[in-house]
Amino acid sequence: MTTQFPPTPPLHPESAAFIARLTRPDAPPFYALPLSLQRRSQEKMLIEFSPALTSAATMREARMERSEADGGPLRFRCYRPQGVADDAKLPLLCWFHGGGWTVGSLAGFDAVCRELAQLSGCAVAAIGYRQAPEHKFPAATDDAFFALCWFATQAKALNIDAARLAVGGDSAGGNLATVAALRCRDAGGPSLAFQLLVYPDVDKRCNSAAHFQFADGYVLTRDLLLYFRANYLREESDCLDWRVSPLLAPSLAGLPPTLIVAASHDPLRDDGLAYGERLKAEGVAVERVEYPGMVHNFFTLGGAIPTANRAVAQAAQALRQALHPG
């Protein structure tokens, strides 16, 4: 019996061309590569397909000090838009990159962070959180919450306005962003002004229709999702913990206004839609924008998928409106 899926717009030619460039008939699946090669390959791809930046934000790399018993120090990159005085107090987006909690790096997401900072007029801090499988759940979630609290306490020294903090990320990073926002709400963390969630991974049960409709052939495969899940979780039952699957959180009320960026041909599409619907039902201001014909990861690939540049610009505009009121 053939499963009937809801109608979907055709794959965009930009996405089809990108998939064709990635496809190697005799290549082993990504998850079968050695972990070190996975990480190098992911970073190389992101850098190769990053957009050419005509006006780039400035960047400095530093680290947050933390005891080894609590997880050790965290590297981060802080971006500020060009043309802004060094001592100007800016709002901040704390950004967590995607990569299944396993791959992804500060260098690989450099271009998108520069774009977001330059176009929004905000500072952007990209966090080098601990990754799986070396560091299982809840290490990355602890790092995300720690980073938000650290920036709030160090705001004066960093010329950041602690009253205008936002959190964001893509895929697994979107998961960390909204889990950190929930922890801020419940555990006395800083008050947040905005969430930017780019195809967030919010339900690790992996059982929505889109997980099967786009299980293969659209960059992020079901096999790869399950591989990342096995890397990240201590045991399969962790997927029912709201810190892994925030869609299962008892309440989403009180979270900040949220923009969800979605791709139509993405196994995570339906989970993000359900999360947005729950946010709205519980009183959170939500905008969800779905880009037709786009695949997972498109947001960071403006050099190969021009539609990504429009999506980043739209996200930056939402940040500007939320963090530069009046």
PDB file of C-alpha atoms in Angstrom, residues 20 113 144 170 258 303:
ATOM      1  CA  ALA A  20      22.996  17.302  -8.106  1.00  0.00           C
ATOM      2  CA  CYS A 113      26.447  35.178  11.263  1.00  0.00           C
ATOM      3  CA  ALA A 144      23.333  26.924  25.510  1.00  0.00           C
ATOM      4  CA  ASP A 170      19.183  26.343  12.716  1.00  0.00           C
ATOM      5  CA  THR A 258       9.254  33.940  17.384  1.00  0.00           C
ATOM      6  CA  GLY A 303      26.443  30.911  -2.658  1.00  0.00           C
TER       7      GLY A 303
END
